[in-house]
Structures are given as C-alpha cells and as structure tokens.
XYZ file of C-alpha atoms in Angstrom:
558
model
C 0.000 0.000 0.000
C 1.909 3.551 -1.101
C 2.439 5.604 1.509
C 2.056 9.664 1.740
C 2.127 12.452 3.502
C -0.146 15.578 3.413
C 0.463 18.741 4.580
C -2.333 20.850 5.655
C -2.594 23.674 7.827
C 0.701 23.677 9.461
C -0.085 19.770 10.829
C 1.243 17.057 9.441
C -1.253 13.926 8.629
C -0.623 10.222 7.559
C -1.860 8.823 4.852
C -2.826 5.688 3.181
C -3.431 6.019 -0.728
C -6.897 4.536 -1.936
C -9.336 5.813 1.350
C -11.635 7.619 1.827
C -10.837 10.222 5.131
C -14.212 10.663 7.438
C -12.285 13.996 8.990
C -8.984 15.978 8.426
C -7.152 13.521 11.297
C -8.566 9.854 10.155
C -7.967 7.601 7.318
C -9.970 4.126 6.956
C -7.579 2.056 5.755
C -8.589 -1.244 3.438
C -8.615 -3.673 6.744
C -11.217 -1.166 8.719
C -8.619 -0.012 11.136
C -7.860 3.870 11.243
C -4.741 5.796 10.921
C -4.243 9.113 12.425
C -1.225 11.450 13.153
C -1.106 14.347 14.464
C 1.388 16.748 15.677
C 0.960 19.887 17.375
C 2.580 22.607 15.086
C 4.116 25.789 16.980
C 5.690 28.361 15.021
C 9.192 27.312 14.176
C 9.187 24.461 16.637
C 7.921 21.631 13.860
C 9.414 21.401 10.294
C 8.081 18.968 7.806
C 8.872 16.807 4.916
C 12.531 17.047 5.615
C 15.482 15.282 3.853
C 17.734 13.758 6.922
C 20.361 11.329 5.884
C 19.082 10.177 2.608
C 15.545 9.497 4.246
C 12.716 12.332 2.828
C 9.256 12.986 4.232
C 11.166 13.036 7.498
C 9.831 15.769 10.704
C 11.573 17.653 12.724
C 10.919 18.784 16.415
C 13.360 21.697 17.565
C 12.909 21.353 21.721
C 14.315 24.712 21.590
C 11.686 26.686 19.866
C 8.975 24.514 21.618
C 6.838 26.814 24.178
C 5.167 23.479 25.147
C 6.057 20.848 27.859
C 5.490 18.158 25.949
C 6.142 18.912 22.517
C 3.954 16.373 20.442
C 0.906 15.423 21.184
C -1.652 12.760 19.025
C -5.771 13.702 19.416
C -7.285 10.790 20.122
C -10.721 12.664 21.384
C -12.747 11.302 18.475
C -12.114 7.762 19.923
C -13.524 8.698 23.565
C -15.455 6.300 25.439
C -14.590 3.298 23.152
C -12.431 0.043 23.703
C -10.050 0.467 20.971
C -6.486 -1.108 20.567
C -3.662 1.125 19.453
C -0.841 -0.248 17.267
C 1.754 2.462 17.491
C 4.808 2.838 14.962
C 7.380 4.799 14.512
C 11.105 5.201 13.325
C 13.066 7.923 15.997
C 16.138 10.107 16.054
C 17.558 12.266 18.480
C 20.110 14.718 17.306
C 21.714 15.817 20.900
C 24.816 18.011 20.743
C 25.701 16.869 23.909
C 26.035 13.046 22.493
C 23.422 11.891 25.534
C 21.583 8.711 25.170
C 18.258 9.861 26.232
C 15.034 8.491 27.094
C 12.091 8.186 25.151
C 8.614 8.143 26.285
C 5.244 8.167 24.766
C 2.469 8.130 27.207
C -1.251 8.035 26.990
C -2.608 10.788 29.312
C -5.383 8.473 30.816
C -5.442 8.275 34.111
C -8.018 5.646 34.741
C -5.810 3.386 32.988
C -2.699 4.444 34.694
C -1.205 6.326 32.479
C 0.574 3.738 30.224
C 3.539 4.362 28.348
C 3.225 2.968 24.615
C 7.115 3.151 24.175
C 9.751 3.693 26.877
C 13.203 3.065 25.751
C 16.673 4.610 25.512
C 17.921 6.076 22.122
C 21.319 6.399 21.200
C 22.266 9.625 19.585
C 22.090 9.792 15.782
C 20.612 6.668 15.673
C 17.475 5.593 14.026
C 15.369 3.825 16.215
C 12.101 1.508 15.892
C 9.475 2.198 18.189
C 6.358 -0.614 18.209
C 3.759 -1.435 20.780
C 0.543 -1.995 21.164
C -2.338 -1.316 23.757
C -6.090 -2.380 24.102
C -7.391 0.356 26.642
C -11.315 1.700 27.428
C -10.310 5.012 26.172
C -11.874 8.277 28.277
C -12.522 11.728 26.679
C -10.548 13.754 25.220
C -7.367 11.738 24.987
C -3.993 12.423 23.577
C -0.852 10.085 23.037
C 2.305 12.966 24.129
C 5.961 12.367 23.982
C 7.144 13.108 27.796
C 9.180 16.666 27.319
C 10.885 15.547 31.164
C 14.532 15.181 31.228
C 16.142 16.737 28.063
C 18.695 19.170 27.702
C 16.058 21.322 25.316
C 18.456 23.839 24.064
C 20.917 20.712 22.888
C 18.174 18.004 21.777
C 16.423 18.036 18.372
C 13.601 14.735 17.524
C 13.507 13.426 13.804
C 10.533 11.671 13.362
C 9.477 9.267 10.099
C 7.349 6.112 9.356
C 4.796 7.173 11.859
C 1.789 4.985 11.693
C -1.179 4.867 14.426
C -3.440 2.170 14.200
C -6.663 2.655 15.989
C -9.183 -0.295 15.620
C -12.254 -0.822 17.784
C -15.924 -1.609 17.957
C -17.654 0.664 15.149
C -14.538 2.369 13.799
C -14.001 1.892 10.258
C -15.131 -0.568 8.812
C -13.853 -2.670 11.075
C -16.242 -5.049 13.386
C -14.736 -5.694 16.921
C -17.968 -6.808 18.787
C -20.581 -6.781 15.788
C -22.762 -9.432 14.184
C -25.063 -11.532 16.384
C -24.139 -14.911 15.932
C -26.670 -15.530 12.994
C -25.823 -12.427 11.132
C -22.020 -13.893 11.153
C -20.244 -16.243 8.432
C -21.352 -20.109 10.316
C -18.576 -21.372 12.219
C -19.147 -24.770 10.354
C -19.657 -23.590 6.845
C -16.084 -21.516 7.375
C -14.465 -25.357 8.500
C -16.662 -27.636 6.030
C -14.261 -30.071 4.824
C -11.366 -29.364 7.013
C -12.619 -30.748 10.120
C -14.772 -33.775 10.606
C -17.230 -31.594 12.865
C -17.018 -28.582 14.869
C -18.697 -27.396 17.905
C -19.673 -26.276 20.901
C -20.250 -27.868 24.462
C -23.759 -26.165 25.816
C -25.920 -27.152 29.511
C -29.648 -28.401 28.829
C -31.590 -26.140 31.409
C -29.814 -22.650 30.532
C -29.242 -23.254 27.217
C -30.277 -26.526 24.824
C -33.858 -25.887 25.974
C -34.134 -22.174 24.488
C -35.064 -21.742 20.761
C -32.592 -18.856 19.912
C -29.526 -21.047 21.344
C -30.999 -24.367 19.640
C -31.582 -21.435 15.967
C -27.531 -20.560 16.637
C -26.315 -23.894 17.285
C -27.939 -25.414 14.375
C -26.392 -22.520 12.293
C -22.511 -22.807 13.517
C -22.238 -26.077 14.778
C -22.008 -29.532 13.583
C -21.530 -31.575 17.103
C -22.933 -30.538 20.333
C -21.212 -31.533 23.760
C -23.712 -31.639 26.786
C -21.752 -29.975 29.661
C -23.070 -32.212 32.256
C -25.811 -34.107 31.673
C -24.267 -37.175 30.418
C -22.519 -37.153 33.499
C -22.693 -40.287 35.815
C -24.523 -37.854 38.590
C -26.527 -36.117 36.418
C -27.611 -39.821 35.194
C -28.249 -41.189 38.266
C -30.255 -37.809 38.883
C -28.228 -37.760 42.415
C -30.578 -40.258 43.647
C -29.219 -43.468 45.766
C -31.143 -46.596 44.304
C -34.545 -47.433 46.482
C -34.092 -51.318 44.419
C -32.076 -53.198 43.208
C -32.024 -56.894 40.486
C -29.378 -58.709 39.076
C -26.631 -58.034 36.463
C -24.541 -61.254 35.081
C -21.433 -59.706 34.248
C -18.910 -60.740 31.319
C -17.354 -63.041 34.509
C -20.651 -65.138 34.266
C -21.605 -64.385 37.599
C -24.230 -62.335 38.973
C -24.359 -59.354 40.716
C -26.431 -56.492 41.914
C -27.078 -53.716 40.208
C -29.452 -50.078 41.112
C -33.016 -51.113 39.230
C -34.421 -47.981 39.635
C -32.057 -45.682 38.247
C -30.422 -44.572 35.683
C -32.759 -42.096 34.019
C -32.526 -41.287 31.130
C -35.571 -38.233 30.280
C -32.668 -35.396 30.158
C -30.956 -37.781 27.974
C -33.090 -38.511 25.235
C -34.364 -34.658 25.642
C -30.860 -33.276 24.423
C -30.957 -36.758 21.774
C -34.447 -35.426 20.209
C -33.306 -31.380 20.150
C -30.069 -32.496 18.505
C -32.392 -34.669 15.648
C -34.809 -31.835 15.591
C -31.653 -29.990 14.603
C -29.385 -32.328 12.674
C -26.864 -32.188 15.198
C -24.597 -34.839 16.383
C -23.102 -35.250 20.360
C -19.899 -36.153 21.896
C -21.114 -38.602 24.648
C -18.675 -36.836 28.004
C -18.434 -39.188 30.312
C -18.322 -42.701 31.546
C -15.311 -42.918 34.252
C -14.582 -40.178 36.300
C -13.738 -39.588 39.649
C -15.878 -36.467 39.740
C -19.577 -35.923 38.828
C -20.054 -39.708 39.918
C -21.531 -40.546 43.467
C -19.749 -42.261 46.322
C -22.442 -44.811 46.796
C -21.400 -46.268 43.498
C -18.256 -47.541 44.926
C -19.896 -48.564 48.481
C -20.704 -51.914 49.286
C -24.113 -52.503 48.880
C -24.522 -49.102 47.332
C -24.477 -47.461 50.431
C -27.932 -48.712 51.093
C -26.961 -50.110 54.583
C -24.489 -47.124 55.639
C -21.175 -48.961 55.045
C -18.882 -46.850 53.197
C -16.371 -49.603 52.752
C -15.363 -50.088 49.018
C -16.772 -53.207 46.972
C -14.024 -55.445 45.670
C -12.723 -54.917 41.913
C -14.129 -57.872 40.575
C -17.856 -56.482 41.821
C -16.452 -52.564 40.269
C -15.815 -54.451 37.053
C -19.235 -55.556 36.996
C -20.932 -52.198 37.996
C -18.573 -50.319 35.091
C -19.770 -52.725 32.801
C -23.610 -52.487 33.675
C -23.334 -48.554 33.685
C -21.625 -48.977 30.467
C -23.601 -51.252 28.549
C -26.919 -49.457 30.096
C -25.750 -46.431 28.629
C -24.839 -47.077 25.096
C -27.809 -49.903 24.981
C -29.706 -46.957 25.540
C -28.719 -44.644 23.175
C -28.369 -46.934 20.473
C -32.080 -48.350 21.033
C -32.798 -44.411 21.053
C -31.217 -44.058 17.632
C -33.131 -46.991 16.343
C -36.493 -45.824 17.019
C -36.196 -42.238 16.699
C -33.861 -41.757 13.811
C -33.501 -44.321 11.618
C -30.572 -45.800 13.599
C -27.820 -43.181 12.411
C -26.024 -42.189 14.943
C -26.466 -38.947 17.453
C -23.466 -39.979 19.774
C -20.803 -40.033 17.381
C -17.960 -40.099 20.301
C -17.966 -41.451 23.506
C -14.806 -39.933 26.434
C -14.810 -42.998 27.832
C -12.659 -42.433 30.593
C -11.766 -38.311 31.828
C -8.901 -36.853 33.609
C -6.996 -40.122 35.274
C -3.259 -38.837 34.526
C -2.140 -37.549 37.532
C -0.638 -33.787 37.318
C 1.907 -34.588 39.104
C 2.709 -38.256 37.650
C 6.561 -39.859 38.044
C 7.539 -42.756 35.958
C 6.010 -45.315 38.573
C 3.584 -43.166 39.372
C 1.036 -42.254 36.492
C -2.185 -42.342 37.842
C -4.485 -39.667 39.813
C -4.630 -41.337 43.064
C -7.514 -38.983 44.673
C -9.844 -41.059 43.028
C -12.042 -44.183 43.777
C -10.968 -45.586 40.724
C -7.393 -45.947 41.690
C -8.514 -46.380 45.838
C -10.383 -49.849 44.441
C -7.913 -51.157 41.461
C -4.469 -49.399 42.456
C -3.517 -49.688 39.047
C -4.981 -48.754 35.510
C -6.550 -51.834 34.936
C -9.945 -49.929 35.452
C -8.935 -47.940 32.610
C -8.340 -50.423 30.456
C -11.616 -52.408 31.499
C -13.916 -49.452 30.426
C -12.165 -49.477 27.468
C -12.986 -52.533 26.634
C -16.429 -52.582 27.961
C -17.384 -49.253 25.341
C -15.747 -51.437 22.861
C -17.856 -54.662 23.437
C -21.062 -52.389 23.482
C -20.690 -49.404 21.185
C -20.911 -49.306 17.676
C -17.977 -49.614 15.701
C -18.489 -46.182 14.231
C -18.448 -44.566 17.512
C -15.291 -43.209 18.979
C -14.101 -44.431 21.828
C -11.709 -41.539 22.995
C -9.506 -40.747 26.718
C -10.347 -37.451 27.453
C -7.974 -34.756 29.665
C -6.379 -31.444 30.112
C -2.984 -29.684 29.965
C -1.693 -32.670 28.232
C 0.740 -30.661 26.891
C 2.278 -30.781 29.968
C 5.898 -32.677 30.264
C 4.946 -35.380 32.801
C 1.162 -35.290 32.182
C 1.795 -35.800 28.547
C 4.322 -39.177 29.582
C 1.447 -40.487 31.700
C -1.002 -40.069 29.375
C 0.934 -41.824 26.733
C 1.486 -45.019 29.704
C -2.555 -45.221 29.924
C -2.576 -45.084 26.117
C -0.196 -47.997 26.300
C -1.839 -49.969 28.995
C -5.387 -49.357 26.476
C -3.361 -50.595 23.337
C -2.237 -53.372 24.649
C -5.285 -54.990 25.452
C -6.353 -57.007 22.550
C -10.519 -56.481 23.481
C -10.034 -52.659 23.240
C -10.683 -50.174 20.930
C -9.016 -46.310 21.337
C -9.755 -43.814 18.795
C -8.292 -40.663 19.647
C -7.114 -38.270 22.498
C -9.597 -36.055 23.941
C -7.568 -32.435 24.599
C -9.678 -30.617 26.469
C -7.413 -27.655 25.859
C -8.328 -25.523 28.975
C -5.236 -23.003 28.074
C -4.112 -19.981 29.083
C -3.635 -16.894 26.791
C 0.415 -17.047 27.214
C 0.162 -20.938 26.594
C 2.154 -21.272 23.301
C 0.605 -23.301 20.437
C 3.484 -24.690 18.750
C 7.624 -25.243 19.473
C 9.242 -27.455 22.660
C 6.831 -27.999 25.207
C 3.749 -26.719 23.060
C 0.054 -28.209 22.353
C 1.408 -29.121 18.654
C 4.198 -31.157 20.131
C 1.314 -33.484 22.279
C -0.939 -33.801 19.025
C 2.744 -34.992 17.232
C 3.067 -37.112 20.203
C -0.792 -38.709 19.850
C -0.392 -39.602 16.313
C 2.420 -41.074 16.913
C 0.763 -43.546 18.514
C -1.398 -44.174 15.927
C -4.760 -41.773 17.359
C -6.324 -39.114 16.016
C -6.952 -35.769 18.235
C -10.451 -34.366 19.530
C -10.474 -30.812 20.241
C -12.756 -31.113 23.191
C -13.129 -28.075 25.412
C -11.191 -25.495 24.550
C -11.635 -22.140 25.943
C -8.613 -19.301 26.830
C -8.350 -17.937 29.939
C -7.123 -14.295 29.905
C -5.740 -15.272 33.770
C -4.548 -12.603 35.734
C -3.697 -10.257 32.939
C -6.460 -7.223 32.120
C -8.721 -9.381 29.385
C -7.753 -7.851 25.462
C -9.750 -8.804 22.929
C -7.689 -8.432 20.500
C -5.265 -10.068 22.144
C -7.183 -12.776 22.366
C -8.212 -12.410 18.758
C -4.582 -13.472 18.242
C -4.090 -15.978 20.106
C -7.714 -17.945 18.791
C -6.419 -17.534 15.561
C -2.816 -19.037 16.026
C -4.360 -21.824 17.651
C -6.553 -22.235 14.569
C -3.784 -22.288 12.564
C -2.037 -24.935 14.403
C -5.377 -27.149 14.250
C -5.343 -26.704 10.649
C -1.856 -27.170 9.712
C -2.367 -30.767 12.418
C -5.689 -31.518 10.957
C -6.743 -35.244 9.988
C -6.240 -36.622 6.245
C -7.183 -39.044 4.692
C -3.618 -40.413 4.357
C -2.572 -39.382 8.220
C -3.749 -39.074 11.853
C -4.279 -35.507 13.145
C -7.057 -32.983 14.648
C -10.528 -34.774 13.761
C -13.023 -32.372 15.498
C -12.669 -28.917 17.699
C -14.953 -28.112 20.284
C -15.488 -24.827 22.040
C -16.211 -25.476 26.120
C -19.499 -23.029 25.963
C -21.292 -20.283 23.989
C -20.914 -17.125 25.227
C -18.281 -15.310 28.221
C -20.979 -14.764 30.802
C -21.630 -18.643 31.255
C -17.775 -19.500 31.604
C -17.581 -21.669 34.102
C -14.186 -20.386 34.763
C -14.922 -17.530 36.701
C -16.602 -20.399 39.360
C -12.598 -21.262 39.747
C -10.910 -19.684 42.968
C -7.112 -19.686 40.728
C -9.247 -16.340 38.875
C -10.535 -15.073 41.627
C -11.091 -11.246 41.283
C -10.336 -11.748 37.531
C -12.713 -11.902 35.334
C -12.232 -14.529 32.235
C -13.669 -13.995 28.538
C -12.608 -16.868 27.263
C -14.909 -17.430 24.146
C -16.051 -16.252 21.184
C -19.646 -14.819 21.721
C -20.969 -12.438 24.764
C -24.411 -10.741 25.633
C -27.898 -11.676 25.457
C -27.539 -11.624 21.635
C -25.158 -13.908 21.251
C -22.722 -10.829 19.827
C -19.188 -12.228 17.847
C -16.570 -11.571 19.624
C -12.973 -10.365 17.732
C -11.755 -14.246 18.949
C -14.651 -15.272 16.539
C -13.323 -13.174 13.663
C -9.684 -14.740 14.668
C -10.983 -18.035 13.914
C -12.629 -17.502 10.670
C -9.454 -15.509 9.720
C -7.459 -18.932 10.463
C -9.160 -20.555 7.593
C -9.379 -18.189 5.252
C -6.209 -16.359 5.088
C-alpha cells in the first residue's frame, strides 16, 4: 500500500493512498482499522517533509523553539469512550549536541488506565530507532498520546521523526467489526471449516441453554456436534438419587451381581438426543469414568444402602462399570433406532476423563484422589472401560480418553502409559485423544513444550486428536480482545496445519467449552478469583461475535 504524507494547515497527517478520510485527522484504511497522526505545530518548533540522511518525508521537532512541555501530542478525542487497541509505529532520532543517550517516552494521558507508556526506551544519539507497541485500553474523553518533554537538555536536543503509523481499531470504527454481528448475522462457524474438520462445535448445559429456541436457531447454524456440559454425566444420570431397588446383572465373569433397578434415568438424555435430531446435530457422549460428577455410593458396598462406606471389591467394580456402560450405550443406540432411523447422534464417547495424575513420576502415572485408583491401584480400570465401550458401542463410535494440559511434560508421559496400557489390550478399541485444551492466553501453540508437540506425540501412537473443550483464559492479565483475537487464531492455525487426512492421523473435530463469556464456568474457579475470564467467542444476550470469533474464521481463510 503507497504511503504519503499531506500537509495541511501547518499539521502534518498520515496517509494511506486509496481511502476515503471521514475527517482531516482519520484515514480508513482497506482492513477497517484507522490511521491518524497528528502533531501539534508551533511556530518554528515543527518542520516537515525534511530530507535527513538520505531518508525524505522526514519531521523535525526543535525542543528549543517549543513553548510546550510536551512537545507532540496525538488527538485521540474522536475515539472517547470506546475500547479500541492502538498499534503504534514509529522510526526515531535524536540529534543531541551533547552526544546523551536519552530516554524516550510516549504516554497516553489516561489516568483511569494508569497512564501507560506505549514506548519507553533509551535512544542512542544519531541513531534511528524503531518504536512498536501496542495497547487495548477503554479510552476516556478527550485523549492524547504525548511524547514526555521531562529530562532533556532542550536547548541541545532536536527529535527526527518518520514512518509514523497509528493504528486505531475498535468496535464501530471503520469498517472494522470488533464486537458486531449476532451470531446468525455472522459467516457459520461450520460452513467456514466444512471439509477441514470432521465436525465442529460447541459444548452447551440443557436447562440454561439446549432448551431455548434462539440457542438451539444458533447452534444449528454454527455447529455440527454438540457436547452436553453435564448431563451425560454419571450424577446427572443417576439424577443424584441413591437406588430405592435393586435386580441382578450377570457380568462378562458369568456371575451375577447387583445392580441399582431404579435408576439410571434417562428423560434429560433422550431430551438433548431429540433437540439435537430436531436440529441435525450430532453429540460427543462426556463421560463414563470419572472420579468427579459420579456418586460415592457407586463404589460402596451394597450401594451405600446399609451405611457402610467400605469399598466393593474390583471384581464387583468391574461388573458395575460394565452395567453402567452397557446401560448407557444400549440406551442410546435403542434411542437411535427408534427415533432416527438408527444413524447415529453420539458419534464419540470420552470414555474415561482426567486419570493422569498432574503430578505423575515414571512409577507413578495415575491420579490417586480417586475411587478408581482407591479400588484397582492400578490402571486396569482404565483399560476395562475401554474394553467394555468397545464390546457395546458401535464400531463407528469413537471411543476416545479425554484430559487437560496434556501438553504438559509429565502429564503428557502419563497419558501416553494409559494409552499404552489401552493398546495393549487385545478387546479394546481407542480412537483418539480427547484435549480438552483448557489453556491460558500465554500458553504457546506450537515449538518445545507446546500443544502441537502433544498432538505430534498422539499420532504417533497411531490416534487421532479431539479438540474437546477449549476455551482461553485471559488469567490474571487485564482481558484484550484483540489479544485474544490473536491468540484464537494461532491456535486455529495450528489445528489446521495438524488436521486429519485421509492419508494421516491428526485434529478430527474442535470443540469450544461453551457459547458465550458470561456462562464461563471459569470464573466459578478460585485460581481467577477477582479476575474476570472472557474466554470465548460470543458475549451478551444476543449472542454478539466476539474479535476471537473473527480470529478463527481468519485462520481458515487467510
């Protein structure tokens, strides 16, 4: 894009050829951000378009004939009130007869946000220097950007200035669409990833979500897959009821045991089933095993029924993981059948969540605050529901071990020993890694140590990757949207470039862990406390697209 500079009035402007200004300080630019410059002009203090070793269109800023404290300022009034992020460039030299080094620094004169300094940095005399940085910031009224006049020998010290560029982008400026589009006035999430992805999607909760029309109208539009947040959960099955009766089960040992008769139920289930038909949306099936969301009485003798909290043995757990099991999938599948011409809803099943322990040695692998591991000590009950979801589930189902941070060093090694123990079972059937890709916005996407390296690692092994609830925690750091715009996108990329072909292993699916930043359940987490998260890609009562949303379509497209 060909570059000018305009001279009007005795204030020097920046230019981009080819748009259209709104007013004598702004320039749209072909992307929808803004440019702007501005320099306050005093008589004799500013001189412009001047030739300075070889360079032209250069300015000049003689401290000595400046009347002002701070001798250039940048209006940024018009942007008052407004979230905006400010990319700030510019090439600097300080002609000092003295030959000082001296300090440079631009500040933003807003004290709500503490004043910040866009560039602070020492400049060697005579040297051209590269100033960059940029800053998201809820702007306040008439703002200005002003190079700090403190600490310069004024009479000795003159600033050459050239390749200044401001970038200001934000919600309604330009063309530009920070927080724009609701969600069905936006390009569909799974029309933008048809045919580079298996599915896409996002996970959703029945009662504050599934069950309303406008969520079930948006879903259908973006998504492909749907992941219940907790309602396929072992207590949400069992409805958080302890069994009033119970009959018998023969297990695949031939004997018989005792299993609830009354419970599970199954009317949430085949609720979300029917919506997802109505809608011609499939489901990830999250969870069988876990050591949360499942009740203690399922691993009490006698189901608790007669107060003993001592654990059952782990030839009677077998049995009651393969009864759950079976009376799960049976159920679905006989769902299917009658409802929808026995094509399958549940295309994926996590059959076992979140057993590598975070803190797992080479002899030591497995999460040992569970009942799980108090009953079998090992990860043969791993294995065993493995092997159960193979004996019952269709073959076209994924069966698929589901955790987080498994980019981790040790979490990824013990993950890759359960994967191991699962493989080498001849009965079992593994399909893919579930990475549940709860990240943080510094958490880098690819190089030593990164997510890329555990999906390398997975397909190694011969699995293909689920994407299975990812959101990105801003943390501790003031949330940017843009920001986070960047880092959605990256990670994008990285899916893409990892995806699944049809000659190789890779990223099959990529699900989003909720709809919109005011149902997060990371803000329930104490780690955030007093920080608020935004970790998705739509927010208000309209479902509005968030710049992360924008980053992701951006990741296919570009």
């Amino acid at each position: 894009m060909k570059k000018t500079l305009l001279l009007l009035a005795g204030t020097l402007y920046f230019f981009v050829s080819n748009c259209a200004a709104k007013s004598p300080a702004t320039c749209i630019n072909r992307d929808g951000s803004v440019s702007i410059l501005k320099i306050d002009n005093e008589a004799k203090a500013v001189t412009f378009d001047k030739k300075v070793q070889g360079f032209t269109g250069v300015t000049e800023v003689k401290f000595s004939k400046s009347q002002k404290r701070n001798p250039i300022t940048i209006d940024l009034s018009e942007y008052g009130n407004k979230d905006i992020l400010i990319d700030f460039n510019m090439d600097i030299m300080i002609a000092d007869k003295g030959g000082n080094t001296n300090n440079v620094v631009f500040v933003l004169n807003d004290v709500d946000a503490k004043l910040p300094h866009l560039a602070d940095c020492k400049v060697e005399p005579n040297v051209w220097t590269s100033l960059h940085s940029q800053l998201f910031v809820k702007l306040g009224e008439k703002r200005q950007i002003f190079l700090s006049g403190a600490g310069y020998d004024k009479e000795n010290v003159t600033f050459y200035i050239k390749n200044m560029n401001i970038q200001i982008s934000g919600d309604g400026i330009g063309t530009m669409k920070a927080i724009s589009e609701n969600w069905l006035e936006a390009p569909a999430f799974k029309d933008a990833y048809k045919g580079v992805f298996d599915y896409v999607g996002f996970a959703v909760t029945f009662n504050d979500e599934l069950i309303e029309e406008n969520v079930q109208e948006g879903l259908k539009y973006h998504a492909d897959t749907i992941t219940m947040g907790n309602e396929f959960k072992p207590d949400f099955v069992f409805g958080w009821s302890r069994p009033n009766s119970l009959k018998d089960f023969t297990a695949e040992n031939g004997k018989t045991y005792k299993v609830p008769a009354d419970i599970p139920r199954f009317a949430t289930v085949d609720r979300c089933l029917s919506i997802c038909k109505d809608n011609g949306l499939t489901m990830r099936g999250h969870v069988f095993v876990w050591h949360s969301q499942t009740p203690k009485w399922f691993f009490e003798k006698n189901f608790g029924m007669s107060g003993s909290m001592d654990l059952v043995s782990v030839e009677e757990m077998n049995a009651r993981m393969e009864w759950y099991i079976k009376t799960f999938i049976n159920h679905v599948e006989e769902w299917e059948k009658e409802n929808n011409d026995g094509k399958n809803i549940v295309i994926a099943w996590d059959v076992v969540n979140e057993a590598a322990s975070d803190n797992a040695t080479e002899n030591q692998f497995l999460r040992t605050d569970s009942p799980w591991y108090s009953i079998y000590q090992n990860a043969d009950f791993i294995v065993n529901a493995f092997r159960y979801a193979n004996k019952y589930a269709p073959s076209d189902v994924k069966l698929v071990y589901n955790d987080y941070n498994c980019y981790q060093g040790n979490k990824l090694k013990a993950i890759c020993k359960i994967i191991d123990a699962i493989q080498a079972n001849p009965d079992t059937r593994i399909d893919a890694v579930g990475m549940q890709s709860h990240i943080n916005i510094n958490t880098p996407a690819t190089g030593a140590g990164s997510f890329e390296n555990a999906v390398h690692t997975f397909v190694s092994k011969g699995l293909n990757v689920q994407v299975t609830e990812l959101d990105i925690a801003n943390g501790n750091e003031i949330y940017n949207p843009y920001k986070l715009k960047g880092v959605y996108k990256d990670y994008f990329k990285m899916f893409i470039n990892n995806r699944k072909t049809e000659s190789s292993k890779g990223i099959e699916g990529v699900s989003i862990w909720g709809l919109k930043d005011e149902g997060t359940w990371l803000n329930n987490l104490s780690m955030y406390k007093g920080s608020t998260q935004y970790p998705l890609l739509f927010t208000g009562e309209d479902y509005k697209c968030k710049p992360a949303y924008y980053g992701v379509l951006e990741a296919v497209t570009e």
